[in-house]
XYZ file of C-alpha atoms in Angstrom:
361
model
C 2.857 -58.525 25.689
C 1.845 -56.999 29.032
C -0.633 -54.170 29.379
C 2.181 -51.720 30.295
C 4.161 -52.687 27.209
C 1.104 -52.288 25.048
C 0.421 -48.859 26.532
C 4.009 -47.783 25.899
C 3.759 -49.060 22.327
C 0.577 -47.053 21.794
C 2.193 -43.899 23.230
C 5.267 -44.354 21.043
C 3.056 -44.844 17.998
C 1.064 -41.694 18.797
C 4.279 -39.702 19.263
C 5.621 -40.969 15.941
C 2.403 -40.017 14.180
C 2.554 -36.551 15.766
C 6.129 -36.060 14.618
C 5.287 -37.270 11.113
C 2.306 -34.929 11.023
C 4.496 -31.969 11.955
C 7.210 -32.772 9.424
C 5.375 -31.498 6.310
C 5.185 -27.949 7.655
C 8.787 -28.038 8.899
C 9.970 -29.248 5.506
C 7.810 -26.637 3.807
C 9.158 -23.845 6.042
C 12.745 -25.055 5.591
C 12.449 -25.002 1.807
C 11.033 -21.496 1.879
C 13.791 -20.211 4.175
C 16.559 -21.750 2.032
C 14.973 -20.343 -1.125
C 14.774 -16.885 0.477
C 18.476 -17.013 1.447
C 19.446 -17.888 -2.133
C 17.236 -15.092 -3.429
C 18.915 -12.604 -1.096
C 22.255 -13.508 -2.681
C 20.684 -12.982 -6.095
C 19.327 -9.606 -4.964
C 22.823 -8.484 -3.936
C 24.177 -9.430 -7.376
C 21.380 -7.738 -9.320
C 21.549 -4.627 -7.137
C 25.311 -4.378 -7.535
C 25.247 -4.822 -11.323
C 22.362 -2.427 -11.976
C 23.835 0.230 -9.704
C 27.177 0.126 -11.485
C 25.484 0.291 -14.894
C 23.870 3.633 -14.055
C 25.319 6.287 -16.397
C 27.179 9.161 -14.791
C 30.321 9.800 -12.795
C 29.879 9.341 -9.026
C 33.036 11.391 -8.436
C 31.639 14.430 -10.232
C 28.234 13.972 -8.583
C 29.782 13.816 -5.108
C 32.649 16.323 -5.353
C 31.549 18.643 -8.136
C 32.877 19.125 -11.637
C 35.898 21.232 -10.628
C 37.143 18.666 -8.091
C 36.501 15.851 -10.582
C 38.977 17.472 -12.973
C 41.825 17.075 -10.457
C 43.425 13.616 -10.990
C 44.796 13.489 -7.433
C 41.402 14.154 -5.876
C 39.728 11.625 -8.184
C 42.326 8.956 -7.371
C 41.954 9.554 -3.625
C 38.142 9.392 -3.852
C 38.141 6.172 -5.867
C 40.673 4.554 -3.537
C 38.697 5.584 -0.434
C 35.461 4.072 -1.715
C 37.055 1.107 -3.528
C 36.037 2.306 -7.001
C 39.554 1.766 -8.364
C 39.250 -2.034 -8.152
C 37.717 -4.396 -10.764
C 33.952 -4.918 -10.466
C 34.375 -8.584 -9.516
C 36.668 -7.632 -6.630
C 34.265 -4.845 -5.627
C 31.343 -7.306 -5.543
C 33.074 -9.888 -3.366
C 34.337 -7.115 -1.109
C 30.748 -5.924 -0.903
C 29.544 -9.422 0.042
C 32.256 -9.731 2.685
C 31.249 -6.412 4.197
C 27.575 -7.448 4.166
C 28.383 -10.471 6.332
C 29.643 -8.014 8.957
C 26.627 -5.706 8.581
C 28.652 -3.119 6.685
C 26.796 -1.532 3.755
C 29.524 0.982 3.036
C 29.869 4.716 3.601
C 27.470 7.110 1.928
C 29.209 9.610 -0.317
C 26.399 12.091 0.372
C 26.021 12.008 4.150
C 29.518 10.554 4.817
C 27.910 8.279 7.404
C 27.520 4.512 7.383
C 24.718 3.493 5.031
C 23.469 0.987 7.613
C 23.107 3.794 10.165
C 21.309 6.024 7.642
C 18.873 3.242 6.749
C 18.314 2.411 10.427
C 17.125 5.994 10.925
C 15.019 6.121 7.771
C 13.334 2.700 7.988
C 11.201 3.356 11.132
C 9.717 6.476 9.518
C 8.615 4.471 6.474
C 7.391 1.589 8.629
C 5.227 3.971 10.645
C 3.197 5.145 7.665
C 3.278 1.768 5.874
C 1.961 -0.181 8.875
C -0.760 2.378 9.523
C -1.801 2.373 5.873
C -1.871 -1.415 5.474
C -3.841 -1.982 8.704
C -6.506 0.545 7.721
C -6.547 -0.712 4.142
C -7.058 -4.345 5.155
C -9.902 -3.533 7.561
C -11.701 -1.185 5.170
C -10.938 -3.200 2.020
C -12.168 -6.504 3.456
C -15.389 -4.934 4.727
C -16.141 -3.032 1.513
C -15.134 -5.931 -0.733
C -17.332 -8.377 1.186
C -20.291 -5.973 1.133
C -19.843 -5.427 -2.610
C -19.769 -9.177 -3.232
C -22.903 -9.824 -1.175
C -24.647 -6.898 -2.891
C -23.564 -8.016 -6.357
C -25.305 -6.117 -9.148
C -27.020 -3.658 -6.813
C -26.464 0.086 -6.488
C -24.109 -0.213 -3.522
C -21.973 -2.693 -5.468
C -21.671 -0.347 -8.440
C -20.849 2.609 -6.180
C -18.098 0.688 -4.371
C -16.619 -0.515 -7.662
C -16.500 3.026 -9.041
C -14.952 4.360 -5.834
C -12.315 1.631 -5.756
C -11.494 2.215 -9.433
C -11.111 5.933 -8.742
C -8.740 5.160 -5.868
C -6.580 3.064 -8.190
C -6.666 5.565 -11.052
C -5.763 8.769 -9.210
C -1.957 9.242 -9.006
C -0.734 9.196 -5.420
C 1.390 12.331 -5.844
C -1.624 14.308 -7.154
C -3.801 13.017 -4.325
C -1.117 13.925 -1.799
C -0.792 17.457 -3.181
C -4.576 17.943 -3.289
C -5.154 16.729 0.270
C -2.184 18.733 1.538
C -3.507 21.889 -0.092
C -7.100 21.584 1.074
C -6.688 20.012 4.511
C -3.611 21.987 5.556
C -3.542 25.296 3.686
C -7.279 25.887 3.264
C -9.092 24.129 6.105
C -6.248 23.925 8.682
C -7.524 20.598 10.013
C -4.287 18.692 9.407
C -0.736 19.496 10.524
C 2.060 20.427 8.157
C 4.972 18.345 6.973
C 7.447 16.352 9.032
C 6.981 13.786 11.776
C 6.604 16.230 14.684
C 5.756 19.878 15.231
C 8.604 22.217 16.074
C 7.224 22.627 19.613
C 7.936 18.987 20.472
C 11.191 17.167 21.031
C 11.917 13.803 19.472
C 11.053 11.045 21.992
C 13.802 8.777 23.283
C 14.510 6.258 20.519
C 13.449 2.718 21.375
C 11.709 1.468 18.251
C 12.195 4.526 16.028
C 8.412 4.853 15.657
C 7.550 8.189 17.234
C 4.055 7.157 18.281
C 5.265 3.997 20.022
C 8.297 5.659 21.611
C 6.164 8.542 22.916
C 3.718 6.093 24.488
C 6.523 4.096 26.088
C 7.963 7.322 27.494
C 4.545 8.445 28.784
C 4.574 11.580 26.583
C 0.932 11.686 25.545
C 1.131 15.161 24.017
C 4.022 14.043 21.801
C 2.098 10.875 20.903
C -0.970 12.788 19.715
C 1.163 15.253 17.777
C 3.045 12.414 16.030
C -0.281 10.687 15.368
C -1.716 13.839 13.797
C 1.302 14.119 11.480
C 0.662 10.538 10.351
C -2.853 11.469 9.238
C -2.164 12.874 5.770
C 0.515 10.449 4.473
C -1.376 7.448 5.859
C -4.628 8.731 4.348
C -3.063 9.097 0.892
C -1.549 5.600 0.929
C -4.722 4.094 2.388
C -6.992 5.550 -0.301
C -4.902 3.946 -3.024
C -4.460 0.576 -1.298
C -8.126 0.332 -0.287
C -9.151 0.557 -3.936
C -6.872 -2.364 -4.795
C -7.970 -4.533 -1.860
C -11.681 -3.798 -2.294
C -11.712 -5.003 -5.893
C -9.601 -8.060 -5.113
C -11.612 -9.046 -2.022
C -14.841 -8.687 -3.987
C -13.547 -11.051 -6.688
C -12.242 -13.578 -4.149
C -15.471 -13.560 -2.124
C -17.604 -13.991 -5.259
C -15.614 -17.119 -6.152
C -16.105 -18.561 -2.668
C -19.836 -17.772 -2.632
C -20.301 -20.092 -5.620
C -18.649 -23.025 -3.839
C -20.800 -25.990 -2.806
C -19.748 -25.926 0.855
C -20.970 -22.318 1.213
C -24.303 -23.219 -0.371
C -24.565 -26.165 2.003
C -23.885 -23.898 4.987
C -26.645 -21.566 3.852
C -29.005 -24.481 3.278
C -28.425 -25.616 6.861
C -29.781 -22.285 8.046
C -26.533 -21.052 9.612
C -26.512 -17.348 10.528
C -25.062 -15.020 7.905
C -22.320 -13.920 10.303
C -21.196 -17.521 10.778
C -21.218 -18.180 7.041
C -19.177 -15.033 6.345
C -16.528 -15.528 9.042
C -16.204 -19.314 9.132
C -16.699 -20.165 5.469
C -16.455 -17.234 3.066
C -13.617 -15.149 4.510
C -11.661 -18.211 5.555
C -11.873 -19.596 2.028
C -10.915 -16.251 0.500
C -8.031 -15.677 2.924
C -5.334 -17.265 0.723
C -5.715 -15.026 -2.365
C -6.411 -11.990 -0.182
C -3.280 -12.699 1.850
C -1.256 -12.705 -1.366
C -2.358 -9.240 -2.437
C -1.972 -7.889 1.123
C 1.653 -9.032 1.148
C 2.322 -7.431 -2.225
C 0.584 -4.220 -1.165
C 2.620 -3.998 2.033
C 5.852 -4.541 0.127
C 4.802 -1.828 -2.308
C 4.085 0.572 0.556
C 7.516 -0.058 2.043
C 9.323 0.596 -1.216
C 7.107 2.938 -3.213
C 6.562 5.966 -0.965
C 9.171 8.243 -2.586
C 6.756 10.903 -3.857
C 4.531 10.818 -0.784
C 7.514 11.163 1.546
C 8.929 13.984 -0.563
C 5.647 15.934 -0.506
C 5.223 15.598 3.252
C 8.958 15.968 4.052
C 8.889 12.548 5.647
C 12.472 11.342 6.341
C 11.952 7.725 5.299
C 13.423 5.232 2.849
C 11.837 6.992 -0.133
C 13.420 10.348 0.688
C 16.793 8.714 1.326
C 16.589 6.804 -1.965
C 15.821 9.991 -3.880
C 18.721 11.810 -2.236
C 21.148 8.948 -2.925
C 20.053 8.570 -6.556
C 20.220 12.292 -7.308
C 23.825 12.441 -6.042
C 24.922 9.121 -7.603
C 25.656 7.830 -4.128
C 26.421 4.225 -5.132
C 26.699 2.780 -1.572
C 23.442 4.513 -0.651
C 21.643 3.312 -3.790
C 22.869 -0.265 -3.285
C 21.863 -0.125 0.380
C 18.340 1.004 -0.476
C 18.026 -1.580 -3.251
C 19.205 -4.365 -0.974
C 16.898 -3.270 1.851
C 13.854 -3.103 -0.420
C 14.678 -6.506 -1.920
C 15.121 -8.092 1.501
C 11.860 -6.547 2.732
C 9.966 -7.966 -0.232
C 11.521 -11.397 0.350
C 10.724 -11.241 4.062
C 7.103 -10.289 3.377
C 6.795 -13.104 0.818
C 8.363 -15.571 3.251
C 5.866 -14.629 5.948
C 2.999 -14.936 3.459
C 4.253 -18.364 2.316
C 4.470 -19.587 5.908
C 0.961 -18.325 6.575
C -0.163 -20.275 3.499
C 1.127 -23.447 5.127
C -0.655 -22.638 8.382
C -3.998 -21.700 6.821
C -4.146 -24.338 4.090
C -2.827 -27.880 4.772
C -2.866 -28.604 1.037
C -0.022 -26.112 0.513
C 2.393 -27.717 2.963
C 1.491 -31.247 1.864
C 1.933 -30.522 -1.848
């Protein structure tokens, strides 16, 4: 064999090893994506069944009791919204419409549910993203400090504070902060996403702060940012308590590992030990609870949005449920389910990136 042939053989062998090395993650990611698609189908079935099992007459809830007593009006309403067909036919019709991005027509707003959700989702994302970013930064710092100060006064204080954050109901906290910071102290703006003096920025992302910045409207940006203060603060106080306690537990487990003790014995700086060993080792369990917390923020802000008149998914879900708006309720249920699955998929993929043992298992 010549030297050129040998070199080509070596290059081919290296390429093959590289491809084989990349396959575990691709297989891992493929399995997770396929599983998520199957779960989405399951979510549509569960959402459809549970929505149709809700007691009450959607005709009476939408048209009123007097109109519901007219057989002609009832028949026209049921035919218009497909309620006169068997449930099996309704479900497969629903699936067919979903493939075309059609979630049905809301019986409350009389608009497409997809359009309603497209307007409501950015409002919820704006407070959820702000809350989760602040919660992760504060929770990781406080949890790490509490773990390193285990058994000391600062540790006990942080544990009590985090427990209080978990124990206080979010609706009570929202009402209390709204009363004191807005009515009494006047240091926070009122409800809504913008003050009445400002016009809604041109919609690009649906997030008022981002759209105002892209449009160069700094005064609108600061006003939208000030309106985010109270709802984000309420959600952050609750989520920080959860993350602080979980980070503390995860860091304590890592601190007892042999490789951390070896790093300390080598005389490595504390900052290096914390960032390169402790937090990296604790990242997997912390990532799990961050994903769950973010999913909870996206789906569980009904009371907070109602108190602050925030036109997000929570407010839309409450309106649809109170009027027995079946297309609206199913749309919200499907959206929340898909968001949870998407967050879990992202977390699973990050598992495979951060920990080779996960993708090789």
